[in-house]
Coordinates of C-alpha atoms in Angstrom, one line a residue:
Chain Y
M1 CA -25.5 -19.8 12.0
R2 CA -26.5 -23.4 12.2
G3 CA -23.8 -26.0 11.6
R4 CA -25.6 -27.5 8.6
D5 CA -25.7 -24.1 6.7
F6 CA -22.2 -23.4 7.7
A7 CA -21.0 -26.8 6.3
L8 CA -22.9 -26.3 3.0
M9 CA -21.4 -22.9 2.5
V10 CA -17.8 -23.7 3.2
T11 CA -17.7 -27.1 1.5
P12 CA -17.0 -26.0 -2.1
A13 CA -14.1 -23.8 -0.9
V14 CA -12.7 -26.4 1.4
L15 CA -12.9 -29.2 -1.3
L16 CA -11.1 -27.0 -3.8
M17 CA -8.4 -26.1 -1.3
T18 CA -8.0 -29.8 -0.3
V19 CA -7.9 -31.2 -3.8
L20 CA -6.1 -28.5 -5.7
L21 CA -3.7 -27.3 -3.1
S22 CA -3.1 -30.2 -0.8
V23 CA -2.8 -32.9 -3.4
P24 CA -0.1 -31.0 -5.4
L25 CA 1.8 -30.4 -2.2
L26 CA 1.7 -34.1 -1.4
Y27 CA 3.1 -34.8 -4.9
T28 CA 5.9 -32.4 -4.2
I29 CA 6.7 -34.0 -0.9
V30 CA 6.7 -37.5 -2.3
W31 CA 8.8 -36.5 -5.3
S32 CA 11.3 -35.0 -3.0
F33 CA 12.2 -38.4 -1.8
Q34 CA 12.4 -40.0 -5.2
H35 CA 14.4 -39.9 -8.3
V36 CA 11.9 -38.8 -10.9
S37 CA 12.3 -38.4 -14.7
Y38 CA 9.5 -37.5 -17.0
G39 CA 7.9 -40.4 -18.8
E40 CA 9.8 -43.0 -16.8
G41 CA 9.2 -44.6 -13.4
S42 CA 10.5 -43.2 -10.2
T43 CA 12.8 -44.8 -7.6
W44 CA 12.9 -44.1 -3.9
V45 CA 16.1 -42.4 -2.8
G46 CA 15.3 -41.3 0.7
L47 CA 17.0 -38.1 1.6
G48 CA 19.3 -38.3 -1.4
N49 CA 17.8 -35.2 -3.1
Y50 CA 18.1 -33.1 0.0
S51 CA 21.7 -34.0 0.5
A52 CA 22.5 -33.5 -3.2
A53 CA 20.9 -30.0 -3.1
L54 CA 22.7 -29.0 0.1
R55 CA 26.1 -30.3 -1.3
D56 CA 25.6 -28.4 -4.6
P57 CA 27.6 -25.2 -4.6
V58 CA 25.3 -23.7 -7.1
F59 CA 22.4 -24.2 -4.7
R60 CA 24.3 -22.7 -1.8
D61 CA 25.3 -19.6 -3.9
S62 CA 21.6 -19.2 -4.9
V63 CA 20.6 -19.3 -1.2
L64 CA 23.1 -16.7 -0.3
F65 CA 22.1 -14.4 -3.1
T66 CA 18.4 -14.8 -2.4
V67 CA 18.7 -14.1 1.3
V68 CA 21.0 -11.0 0.9
F69 CA 18.9 -9.7 -1.9
T70 CA 15.7 -10.2 0.1
V71 CA 17.1 -8.3 3.1
A72 CA 18.3 -5.4 1.0
R73 CA 15.1 -5.0 -1.0
T74 CA 13.0 -5.1 2.1
I75 CA 14.9 -2.4 3.8
L76 CA 15.0 -0.3 0.7
L77 CA 11.3 -0.8 0.0
L78 CA 10.2 0.3 3.4
A79 CA 12.4 3.4 3.3
V80 CA 11.4 4.5 -0.2
G81 CA 7.7 3.6 0.5
Y82 CA 7.7 5.6 3.7
G83 CA 9.3 8.6 2.1
L84 CA 7.0 8.6 -0.8
A85 CA 3.9 8.2 1.3
L86 CA 4.9 11.2 3.4
L87 CA 5.5 13.1 0.1
L88 CA 2.1 12.2 -1.3
N89 CA 0.4 12.9 2.0
A90 CA 1.5 16.5 1.5
V91 CA -0.2 16.7 -1.8
R92 CA -3.9 17.4 -1.5
R93 CA -6.1 17.8 -4.6
E94 CA -4.2 15.7 -7.1
R95 CA -3.3 12.9 -4.7
S96 CA -5.7 10.3 -6.2
A97 CA -4.6 11.0 -9.8
F98 CA -0.9 10.4 -8.8
L99 CA -1.8 7.4 -6.8
G100 CA -3.6 5.9 -9.9
L101 CA -0.6 6.6 -12.1
M102 CA 1.8 5.2 -9.6
L103 CA -0.2 2.0 -9.3
V104 CA 0.5 1.1 -12.9
P105 CA 3.9 -0.7 -12.3
F106 CA 2.2 -2.8 -9.6
I107 CA -0.7 -4.1 -11.7
V108 CA 1.2 -4.7 -14.9
P109 CA 2.3 -8.4 -14.9
S110 CA 5.7 -8.6 -13.2
I111 CA 7.4 -10.4 -16.0
I112 CA 6.1 -7.9 -18.5
G113 CA 7.1 -5.0 -16.3
A114 CA 10.5 -6.5 -16.0
M115 CA 10.8 -6.8 -19.7
A116 CA 9.9 -3.2 -20.3
F117 CA 12.3 -2.3 -17.5
S118 CA 15.1 -4.3 -19.2
W119 CA 14.7 -2.2 -22.4
L120 CA 15.8 0.9 -20.5
F121 CA 19.2 -0.7 -19.9
D122 CA 19.8 -3.0 -22.8
S123 CA 22.6 -1.4 -25.0
N124 CA 21.6 -3.5 -28.0
F125 CA 18.3 -1.6 -28.0
G126 CA 19.0 2.0 -27.4
G127 CA 20.6 1.9 -24.0
L128 CA 18.7 4.8 -22.5
A129 CA 20.3 4.4 -19.1
N130 CA 23.8 4.3 -20.4
Y131 CA 23.0 7.2 -22.8
F132 CA 22.2 9.5 -19.8
L133 CA 25.0 8.1 -17.6
Q134 CA 27.5 8.7 -20.4
K135 CA 26.5 12.4 -20.3
V136 CA 26.5 12.7 -16.6
I137 CA 29.4 10.6 -15.3
G138 CA 31.1 9.8 -18.6
H139 CA 30.7 6.1 -18.8
G140 CA 28.0 3.4 -18.8
Y141 CA 27.7 -0.1 -17.3
N142 CA 27.3 -3.6 -18.6
W143 CA 23.9 -4.0 -16.9
F144 CA 23.5 -7.7 -17.7
T145 CA 26.9 -9.1 -17.4
D146 CA 28.5 -7.1 -14.5
P147 CA 27.2 -8.8 -11.3
W148 CA 26.8 -5.5 -9.3
A149 CA 25.3 -3.5 -12.1
N150 CA 22.9 -6.3 -12.7
R151 CA 22.0 -6.4 -9.0
A152 CA 21.3 -2.7 -9.2
V153 CA 18.9 -3.3 -12.1
L154 CA 17.2 -6.1 -10.2
I155 CA 16.7 -4.2 -7.0
G156 CA 15.5 -1.2 -9.0
N157 CA 12.9 -3.3 -10.8
V158 CA 11.7 -4.9 -7.5
I159 CA 11.3 -1.5 -5.8
W160 CA 9.6 -0.1 -9.0
H161 CA 7.1 -3.0 -8.9
Y162 CA 6.4 -3.1 -5.1
V163 CA 6.6 0.6 -4.1
P164 CA 3.1 1.4 -5.3
L165 CA 1.7 -1.2 -2.8
A166 CA 3.8 0.2 0.0
V167 CA 2.8 3.8 -0.7
L168 CA -0.9 2.8 -1.0
I169 CA -0.9 1.0 2.3
L170 CA 1.2 3.5 4.2
L171 CA -0.8 6.4 2.9
A172 CA -4.0 4.9 4.1
A173 CA -2.4 4.4 7.5
L174 CA -1.0 8.0 7.6
Q175 CA -4.5 9.3 7.0
G176 CA -5.7 7.2 9.9
I177 CA -3.3 8.8 12.4
P178 CA -5.4 11.0 14.8
Q179 CA -4.6 14.7 14.7
E180 CA -4.4 15.2 18.5
P181 CA -1.0 13.5 19.2
M182 CA 0.5 15.4 16.3
E183 CA -0.8 18.7 17.5
A184 CA 0.3 17.9 21.0
A185 CA 3.7 17.1 19.8
S186 CA 3.9 20.4 17.8
L187 CA 2.8 22.3 20.9
D188 CA 5.5 20.7 22.9
G189 CA 8.0 22.0 20.4
A190 CA 8.8 18.6 18.8
S191 CA 10.9 18.8 15.7
W192 CA 9.8 17.2 12.4
R193 CA 12.1 14.3 13.0
Q194 CA 10.9 13.8 16.6
K195 CA 7.3 13.7 15.4
Q196 CA 8.1 11.1 12.8
W197 CA 10.0 9.0 15.3
H198 CA 7.6 9.2 18.2
V199 CA 4.2 9.6 16.7
V200 CA 4.1 8.5 13.0
L201 CA 6.4 5.5 13.0
P202 CA 4.7 3.7 15.9
A203 CA 1.3 4.3 14.3
L204 CA 2.6 2.7 11.0
R205 CA 4.3 -0.2 12.7
P206 CA 1.7 -2.9 11.9
M207 CA 1.6 -1.8 8.2
L208 CA 5.4 -1.8 8.0
R209 CA 5.5 -5.2 9.5
F210 CA 3.0 -6.5 7.0
L211 CA 4.9 -5.0 4.1
A212 CA 8.1 -6.5 5.4
L213 CA 6.5 -9.9 5.6
I214 CA 5.2 -9.7 2.0
S215 CA 8.5 -8.4 0.8
V216 CA 10.5 -11.2 2.5
M217 CA 8.1 -13.9 1.3
D218 CA 8.1 -12.6 -2.3
G219 CA 11.8 -11.9 -2.2
L220 CA 12.7 -15.5 -1.2
R221 CA 10.4 -16.8 -4.0
M222 CA 11.8 -14.4 -6.6
F223 CA 11.6 -15.8 -10.1
D224 CA 9.7 -13.8 -12.8
Q225 CA 11.9 -10.8 -12.8
L226 CA 15.1 -12.7 -13.4
I227 CA 14.0 -14.2 -16.7
P228 CA 14.2 -10.8 -18.6
L229 CA 16.5 -8.9 -16.3
S230 CA 19.3 -11.5 -15.6
P231 CA 19.7 -13.7 -18.7
S232 CA 23.1 -14.9 -17.4
A233 CA 22.0 -15.1 -13.8
Q234 CA 23.9 -18.3 -13.1
T235 CA 27.3 -17.2 -14.4
I236 CA 27.3 -13.9 -12.6
N237 CA 26.0 -15.4 -9.4
N238 CA 22.6 -13.7 -9.4
Q239 CA 20.5 -16.9 -9.4
S240 CA 17.6 -17.1 -7.0
V241 CA 16.5 -20.3 -5.3
M242 CA 13.4 -20.6 -7.5
L243 CA 15.4 -20.0 -10.7
Y244 CA 17.7 -22.9 -9.5
V245 CA 14.6 -25.1 -9.2
Y246 CA 13.5 -24.1 -12.6
Q247 CA 16.9 -24.8 -14.1
R248 CA 17.2 -28.2 -12.5
A249 CA 13.6 -29.5 -12.8
F250 CA 12.6 -28.0 -16.1
T251 CA 15.3 -26.8 -18.5
D252 CA 18.5 -28.9 -17.7
S253 CA 19.0 -32.0 -19.8
Q254 CA 18.7 -34.1 -16.6
Q255 CA 15.2 -32.7 -15.7
N256 CA 15.7 -33.6 -12.1
L257 CA 12.2 -33.2 -10.7
G258 CA 13.1 -34.9 -7.4
L259 CA 15.9 -32.4 -6.7
G260 CA 13.6 -29.5 -7.6
S261 CA 10.9 -30.9 -5.3
A262 CA 13.3 -31.2 -2.4
V263 CA 14.2 -27.5 -2.7
N264 CA 10.5 -26.7 -2.9
V265 CA 9.9 -28.5 0.3
L266 CA 12.7 -26.6 2.0
M267 CA 11.3 -23.4 0.7
L268 CA 7.8 -24.3 1.9
F269 CA 9.2 -24.9 5.4
T270 CA 10.8 -21.5 5.4
M271 CA 7.6 -19.9 4.3
I272 CA 5.6 -21.7 7.1
V273 CA 8.1 -20.5 9.7
L274 CA 7.7 -17.0 8.5
V275 CA 3.9 -17.0 8.7
I276 CA 3.7 -18.9 12.0
P277 CA 3.2 -15.7 14.2
L278 CA 0.4 -14.5 11.8
L279 CA -1.1 -18.0 11.7
R280 CA -1.1 -18.3 15.5
S281 CA -2.7 -15.0 16.1
T282 CA -5.3 -15.6 13.4
Y283 CA -6.2 -19.0 14.8
R284 CA -6.6 -17.7 18.4
E285 CA -8.6 -14.7 17.3
V286 CA -11.1 -16.7 15.1
K287 CA -11.4 -19.5 17.6
A288 CA -12.3 -17.2 20.4
S289 CA -15.0 -15.3 18.4
Chain F
M1 CA -7.9 19.4 23.6
T2 CA -7.7 21.5 26.8
V3 CA -7.8 25.3 26.8
L4 CA -4.3 26.8 26.7
D5 CA -3.0 29.5 28.9
A6 CA -0.9 32.3 27.6
G7 CA 2.4 30.8 28.7
Q8 CA 1.7 27.6 26.7
I9 CA 0.8 29.6 23.6
A10 CA 4.0 31.6 24.0
R11 CA 6.0 28.5 24.2
A12 CA 4.2 27.0 21.2
T13 CA 5.0 30.0 19.0
P14 CA 7.9 29.2 16.6
R15 CA 11.2 30.5 17.8
V16 CA 11.9 32.3 14.6
L17 CA 9.1 34.8 14.4
S18 CA 7.8 35.3 10.9
T19 CA 4.9 37.4 9.7
P20 CA 1.8 35.6 8.3
G21 CA 2.8 36.7 4.8
E22 CA 6.2 35.1 5.0
R23 CA 4.8 31.9 6.3
A24 CA 2.3 31.6 3.5
R25 CA 5.0 32.2 1.0
K26 CA 7.1 29.5 2.7
R27 CA 4.2 27.1 2.5
R28 CA 3.7 27.8 -1.1
T29 CA 7.4 27.2 -2.0
S30 CA 7.4 23.9 -0.1
S31 CA 4.2 22.8 -1.8
V32 CA 5.7 23.6 -5.2
L33 CA 8.8 21.5 -4.2
V34 CA 6.6 18.6 -3.1
M35 CA 4.7 18.8 -6.4
V36 CA 7.9 18.8 -8.4
A37 CA 9.2 15.8 -6.5
V38 CA 5.9 13.9 -6.9
L39 CA 5.8 14.7 -10.6
A40 CA 9.4 13.6 -11.1
F41 CA 8.8 10.4 -9.3
T42 CA 5.6 9.6 -11.2
A43 CA 7.5 10.1 -14.5
L44 CA 10.3 7.8 -13.3
M45 CA 7.7 5.2 -12.4
L46 CA 6.1 5.3 -15.8
S47 CA 9.3 5.6 -17.8
P48 CA 9.6 1.9 -18.7
L49 CA 6.2 1.9 -20.2
I50 CA 6.6 5.2 -21.9
W51 CA 9.9 4.0 -23.4
S52 CA 8.2 0.8 -24.5
T53 CA 5.3 2.8 -26.1
M54 CA 7.9 4.9 -27.9
A55 CA 9.8 1.9 -29.1
A56 CA 6.5 0.4 -30.4
T57 CA 5.5 3.5 -32.4
K58 CA 8.8 4.1 -34.1
E59 CA 10.0 2.9 -37.5
T60 CA 11.5 -0.6 -37.0
S61 CA 14.9 0.7 -38.2
I62 CA 15.2 3.3 -35.3
A63 CA 13.0 1.5 -32.7
F64 CA 16.1 0.4 -30.6
A65 CA 18.7 2.6 -32.3
S66 CA 21.7 3.7 -30.3
P67 CA 22.0 6.5 -29.4
P68 CA 18.3 6.5 -28.6
Q69 CA 16.0 8.6 -30.8
F70 CA 13.6 10.9 -29.0
T71 CA 11.9 12.6 -31.8
Y72 CA 10.4 10.6 -34.6
Q73 CA 7.4 10.1 -37.0
P74 CA 5.0 7.8 -35.1
T75 CA 3.7 4.8 -36.9
L76 CA 1.5 1.9 -35.9
A77 CA 3.3 -0.6 -38.2
A78 CA 4.5 -2.7 -35.2
F79 CA 0.9 -3.1 -34.0
V80 CA -0.2 -4.2 -37.4
N81 CA 2.7 -6.6 -37.7
L82 CA 1.9 -8.0 -34.3
W83 CA -1.7 -8.6 -35.3
Q84 CA -0.9 -10.1 -38.7
A85 CA 2.3 -12.1 -38.0
T86 CA 1.5 -13.7 -34.7
N87 CA -1.4 -15.2 -32.9
F88 CA -1.5 -12.3 -30.4
Y89 CA -5.2 -11.7 -30.7
R90 CA -5.8 -15.3 -29.8
Y91 CA -3.6 -15.1 -26.8
L92 CA -5.3 -11.9 -25.7
E93 CA -8.7 -13.6 -26.2
N94 CA -7.5 -16.5 -24.1
T95 CA -6.2 -14.2 -21.4
V96 CA -9.5 -12.3 -21.2
I97 CA -11.6 -15.4 -21.1
I98 CA -9.4 -17.0 -18.5
A99 CA -9.4 -13.9 -16.3
V100 CA -13.2 -13.4 -16.5
A101 CA -13.9 -17.0 -15.7
T102 CA -11.4 -17.0 -12.9
A103 CA -12.9 -13.9 -11.3
A104 CA -16.5 -15.3 -11.7
L105 CA -15.7 -18.8 -10.3
T106 CA -13.6 -17.5 -7.5
L107 CA -16.5 -15.3 -6.4
V108 CA -19.0 -18.1 -6.6
V109 CA -16.9 -20.4 -4.4
A110 CA -15.4 -17.8 -2.1
A111 CA -18.4 -15.6 -1.3
P112 CA -20.5 -18.2 0.5
A113 CA -17.5 -19.5 2.4
A114 CA -16.4 -16.0 3.4
Y115 CA -19.9 -15.2 4.6
A116 CA -20.2 -18.3 6.6
L117 CA -16.7 -17.7 8.1
S118 CA -17.7 -14.2 9.0
R119 CA -20.8 -15.3 10.9
R120 CA -19.4 -18.3 12.9
G121 CA -16.2 -18.5 14.9
G122 CA -14.9 -21.5 16.6
Q123 CA -12.4 -24.3 15.8
W124 CA -13.5 -25.1 12.3
S125 CA -13.5 -21.5 11.1
A126 CA -10.1 -21.1 12.7
V127 CA -8.7 -24.1 10.9
I128 CA -10.1 -23.1 7.5
L129 CA -8.9 -19.5 7.7
A130 CA -5.5 -20.5 9.0
G131 CA -5.3 -23.1 6.2
A132 CA -6.2 -20.4 3.6
L133 CA -3.4 -18.2 5.0
L134 CA -1.0 -21.1 4.8
F135 CA -1.7 -21.8 1.2
R136 CA -0.9 -18.2 0.3
A137 CA 2.6 -18.9 1.5
V138 CA 3.2 -21.9 -0.8
P139 CA 5.9 -21.4 -3.4
G140 CA 4.6 -21.4 -6.9
F141 CA 6.8 -24.2 -8.2
A142 CA 5.5 -26.6 -5.4
L143 CA 2.1 -26.3 -7.1
A144 CA 3.0 -25.7 -10.7
L145 CA 5.0 -28.9 -11.3
P146 CA 2.3 -31.2 -9.8
F147 CA -0.4 -29.2 -11.7
Y148 CA 1.4 -30.1 -14.9
N149 CA 1.4 -33.8 -14.0
M150 CA -2.3 -33.7 -12.9
A151 CA -3.3 -31.9 -16.1
K152 CA -1.4 -34.3 -18.3
S153 CA -3.0 -37.4 -16.6
L154 CA -6.5 -35.9 -16.8
G155 CA -5.9 -35.0 -20.5
I156 CA -6.6 -31.3 -20.0
Y157 CA -3.0 -30.1 -20.4
D158 CA -2.9 -26.9 -22.6
T159 CA -6.7 -26.2 -22.2
M160 CA -8.1 -23.0 -20.8
I161 CA -10.1 -25.2 -18.3
A162 CA -6.9 -26.4 -16.7
V163 CA -5.6 -22.9 -16.4
I164 CA -8.9 -21.6 -15.0
I165 CA -9.1 -24.3 -12.4
A166 CA -5.5 -23.8 -11.3
F167 CA -6.0 -20.0 -11.0
V168 CA -9.2 -20.3 -9.0
A169 CA -7.5 -22.7 -6.6
V170 CA -4.5 -20.4 -6.1
D171 CA -6.6 -17.2 -5.9
Q172 CA -9.4 -18.5 -3.7
P173 CA -7.7 -18.4 -0.2
F174 CA -6.9 -14.7 -0.6
S175 CA -10.4 -13.9 -1.8
I176 CA -11.9 -15.7 1.1
W177 CA -9.9 -13.5 3.5
L178 CA -10.7 -10.3 1.6
L179 CA -14.4 -11.0 1.4
R180 CA -14.7 -12.1 5.0
N181 CA -13.6 -8.6 6.0
F182 CA -16.4 -7.1 3.9
F183 CA -19.0 -9.5 5.2
A184 CA -17.9 -8.9 8.8
A185 CA -18.6 -5.2 8.4
V186 CA -22.3 -6.0 7.7
P187 CA -24.3 -6.0 11.0
V188 CA -25.7 -9.3 12.0
D189 CA -29.1 -7.7 12.7
L190 CA -29.6 -7.6 9.0
D191 CA -29.3 -11.4 8.7
E192 CA -31.6 -11.8 11.7
S193 CA -34.4 -9.6 10.5
A194 CA -34.3 -11.4 7.1
L195 CA -34.5 -14.8 8.9
I196 CA -37.4 -13.6 11.0
D197 CA -39.2 -12.5 7.8
G198 CA -39.0 -16.1 6.7
C199 CA -35.9 -16.2 4.6
S200 CA -33.8 -19.3 4.7
R201 CA -30.1 -18.8 5.5
F202 CA -29.3 -19.0 1.8
G203 CA -32.2 -16.7 0.9
A204 CA -30.9 -14.1 3.4
F205 CA -27.4 -14.4 2.0
R206 CA -28.5 -14.1 -1.6
R207 CA -31.2 -11.5 -1.3
V208 CA -30.2 -9.3 1.6
I209 CA -26.4 -9.7 2.3
L210 CA -24.9 -10.0 -1.2
P211 CA -26.5 -6.7 -2.4
V212 CA -25.1 -4.9 0.6
V213 CA -21.5 -6.1 0.0
A214 CA -21.6 -5.5 -3.8
P215 CA -18.7 -3.1 -3.6
G216 CA -16.7 -5.8 -1.8
L217 CA -17.6 -8.3 -4.5
V218 CA -16.4 -5.9 -7.2
T219 CA -13.2 -5.4 -5.4
A220 CA -12.5 -9.1 -5.0
G221 CA -13.5 -9.7 -8.6
I222 CA -11.1 -7.1 -9.9
L223 CA -8.2 -8.4 -7.9
S224 CA -8.8 -12.0 -9.1
F225 CA -9.1 -10.7 -12.6
L226 CA -5.8 -8.9 -12.3
L227 CA -4.2 -12.0 -10.8
A228 CA -5.2 -14.0 -13.8
F229 CA -3.7 -11.4 -16.0
Q230 CA -0.5 -11.4 -14.0
E231 CA 0.2 -15.0 -13.3
Y232 CA 3.1 -16.3 -15.4
L233 CA 4.6 -19.4 -13.7
I234 CA 1.5 -21.6 -13.6
A235 CA 0.4 -20.4 -17.1
V236 CA 3.8 -21.2 -18.6
V237 CA 3.8 -24.7 -17.1
L238 CA 0.2 -25.6 -18.0
T239 CA 0.0 -24.3 -21.6
D240 CA 1.7 -25.0 -24.9
V241 CA 0.0 -23.7 -28.0
N242 CA -3.8 -23.6 -27.6
A243 CA -4.3 -22.0 -24.2
K244 CA -1.3 -19.7 -24.1
T245 CA -1.8 -16.4 -22.3
V246 CA -0.3 -13.0 -23.3
P247 CA 2.3 -12.9 -20.5
V248 CA 3.6 -16.4 -21.6
F249 CA 3.7 -15.3 -25.2
L250 CA 5.5 -12.1 -24.5
A251 CA 8.0 -13.7 -22.2
S252 CA 8.8 -16.2 -25.0
Q253 CA 10.0 -13.2 -27.1
I254 CA 12.7 -12.3 -24.6
G255 CA 16.1 -12.5 -26.3
Q256 CA 14.6 -12.2 -29.7
T257 CA 15.9 -9.7 -32.3
L258 CA 14.1 -7.1 -34.4
P259 CA 11.4 -7.0 -35.7
L260 CA 10.1 -9.6 -33.3
L261 CA 11.3 -7.6 -30.3
Q262 CA 9.5 -4.5 -31.5
Q263 CA 6.3 -6.6 -31.9
A264 CA 6.8 -7.6 -28.3
S265 CA 6.9 -4.0 -27.2
A266 CA 3.7 -3.4 -29.1
G267 CA 2.3 -6.4 -27.2
V268 CA 3.4 -4.9 -23.9
V269 CA 1.6 -1.7 -24.7
L270 CA -1.6 -3.6 -25.8
L271 CA -1.5 -5.6 -22.6
A272 CA -0.9 -2.6 -20.4
V273 CA -3.6 -0.4 -21.9
P274 CA -6.7 -2.5 -20.7
I275 CA -5.1 -3.1 -17.3
V276 CA -4.4 0.6 -16.8
L277 CA -7.9 1.5 -18.0
L278 CA -9.4 -0.9 -15.6
A279 CA -7.3 0.4 -12.7
T280 CA -8.3 4.0 -13.6
I281 CA -12.0 3.3 -13.8
A282 CA -12.1 1.1 -10.7
Q283 CA -9.4 2.8 -8.7
R284 CA -11.6 3.1 -5.7
F285 CA -12.2 -0.6 -5.5
L286 CA -8.6 -1.5 -6.2
V287 CA -7.4 0.8 -3.5
A288 CA -10.0 -0.6 -1.1
G289 CA -8.9 -4.2 -1.8
L290 CA -5.2 -3.7 -1.6
T291 CA -5.5 -1.7 1.6
A292 CA -7.8 -4.2 3.2
G293 CA -5.3 -7.0 2.5
A294 CA -2.8 -5.2 4.7
V295 CA -5.2 -4.3 7.6
K296 CA -6.3 -7.9 8.1
G297 CA -4.1 -10.8 7.0

C-alpha cells in the first residue's frame, strides 16, 4: 500500500484518538498538579494532590481493598471459568443454546445487572437469598452492612458478570486442542487429572493469561457494581479506588477535582505497567511485518 | 498416529475391565450428570433477571414482599406505570439512537484504518496500534471528567451528539484491533487483482474487500452497539435531562422505594429484552467477536 493511501485511511482514526483521548488525558495530568474547583479558577499546587491522596487513610484503605479484591476475583474467575468450560465441552448438541443463555449476564449493562443482583439479597425487597439460607442453615446475613457478607455479594456479582466471557474464550480454546496429544496421553495411561495438568492447561495458557489481564485491569478500575451493591461502601471498608475518586471529585461538598485527577494519573500508570508486555510484543510484531 | 502392537493395546486397555454395555451405561449416567450441572448453573446465572421479571409482573403490594412470593397473578401494571409516570420511552429512544449512531460512526472511522493497518506494517502502524491498545487501558474517570469540561465549554453538554462522540472515541481503539484481524484474514491477492483491474486503492477497499469482511463488520458493529448500551460512567457524567440513557435513568432509581422501585425492575426487564434478543439472533457474530478479542490483543 502506498504511503499516501495509508495516511488518508488512518487519519480520521488517528485524529479522533489524538483529540478525544489525548486531550482529556492532558487535562487530567494538568489538573492533578492544581487545586481545581468547578466554576472558579485553579491554582498550581505541585505535588500537593499526590501527597494529600497518599496521606489520606481512606485512600490507602481503598487501595488495599481494591488490590486484594482484584487478586481474589481473578483467581476465582479463572477457576470457575475453567471448570464450566470443561463442563460445557462435555455437552454436545445443546451447547450453543446454553452458551447463548449464559452470555446474558455479560451483555446486560453491568450497573443494571448489579441492580438486579442486589434484589436477590435485599431484605427490604423479599430477601430471596436469606429466605433460602434461613431454611438451610437457620440464619441470614446483613448483605449490605456486614463487610464480609457484602464482599461475598460483590465477588459473586463480578464472577456472575465475567464468567460468560471466560467460558466463551476457554471453550473456543478447548475445541482448538488437537486430539493426538490427548489420545497419546490416554494410551500412556494418564489419569484425567494428569491430562488436564500436562495437556489441557498448557494449551489454554495464553487464554488464561489474557483473561487474567482483563480481570486485573477491570478489577482495579471497579466502580459500576459498587453503586447498587455496596451503598455504604466507605463505612464498611469496601470502597474501590475509582469510587474514592468519584466521592472526592464529584459528590463531596469539596468537589476536589485535583485530588481525583492525581489518583487517576496513578491509576493510569498502574494500567500502563500492566499492559507493557503486551504493548512491547505488539509493537515488535507489527513493526517487523 | 502409528500402528499399535498388541502389547501397547493391552497396556492401553483400562485396568478395570468392563463390558461394552456397562461402559455405555456409565457414559449415559455421566452425561446426565453433566446436563443437570449445566442446567443448574444456567438457572443460577439467569436467576437475577428471572427474579426481576417476577418482581416486575407482580401486584405492587407483593412485588418485594417478605417472605418472597413465588406464585401470583401476573400483571403488567408496573410496565404501564413506567411508561406513563416516567420518561422511560424517551430514555430508551435516546439509548437506541446513541447506540446505532455510535456503531455506524465507529465502523466508518475504524474500518478504513483497520484495513490500512492490516496491509502495511512498519513503524507508523506499530505506533498507531500500540497507541490504540494503550487507550483501552485508560481508567474511565481520567476521560469522563475532562469530557464533562470539554462538553460544557463547547456548549454540547447533555446532548446526544456529545455522548455519541465520546462513545465513538472510547470504542474506536478496540474496533480497530478487532477489524484488523478480519481484514488480515483476507488474502492480499484479492487487493492486487482489483488494483490490476484498474480500481483505485479506495475502490478496491470499498467494492472488493468490504463485502468480503461483511461478517466482521457486523461483529464489530454489534459489539460497539452493546458498548453504547452498557456504558454508564461517561453517560452519567455527560447527561442531565435531555440526553439521559436508560442505564443512567435506572441507576438513579437505586435506593428508591415502592412503587418507583418496581417500575425500575420493569425497566430492567425492558432493557434486557432487546439486548438478549439481539444476542440470540446474532450469537454467531457475538461469539466470533468476543473470542477474536482474546486471540489477538
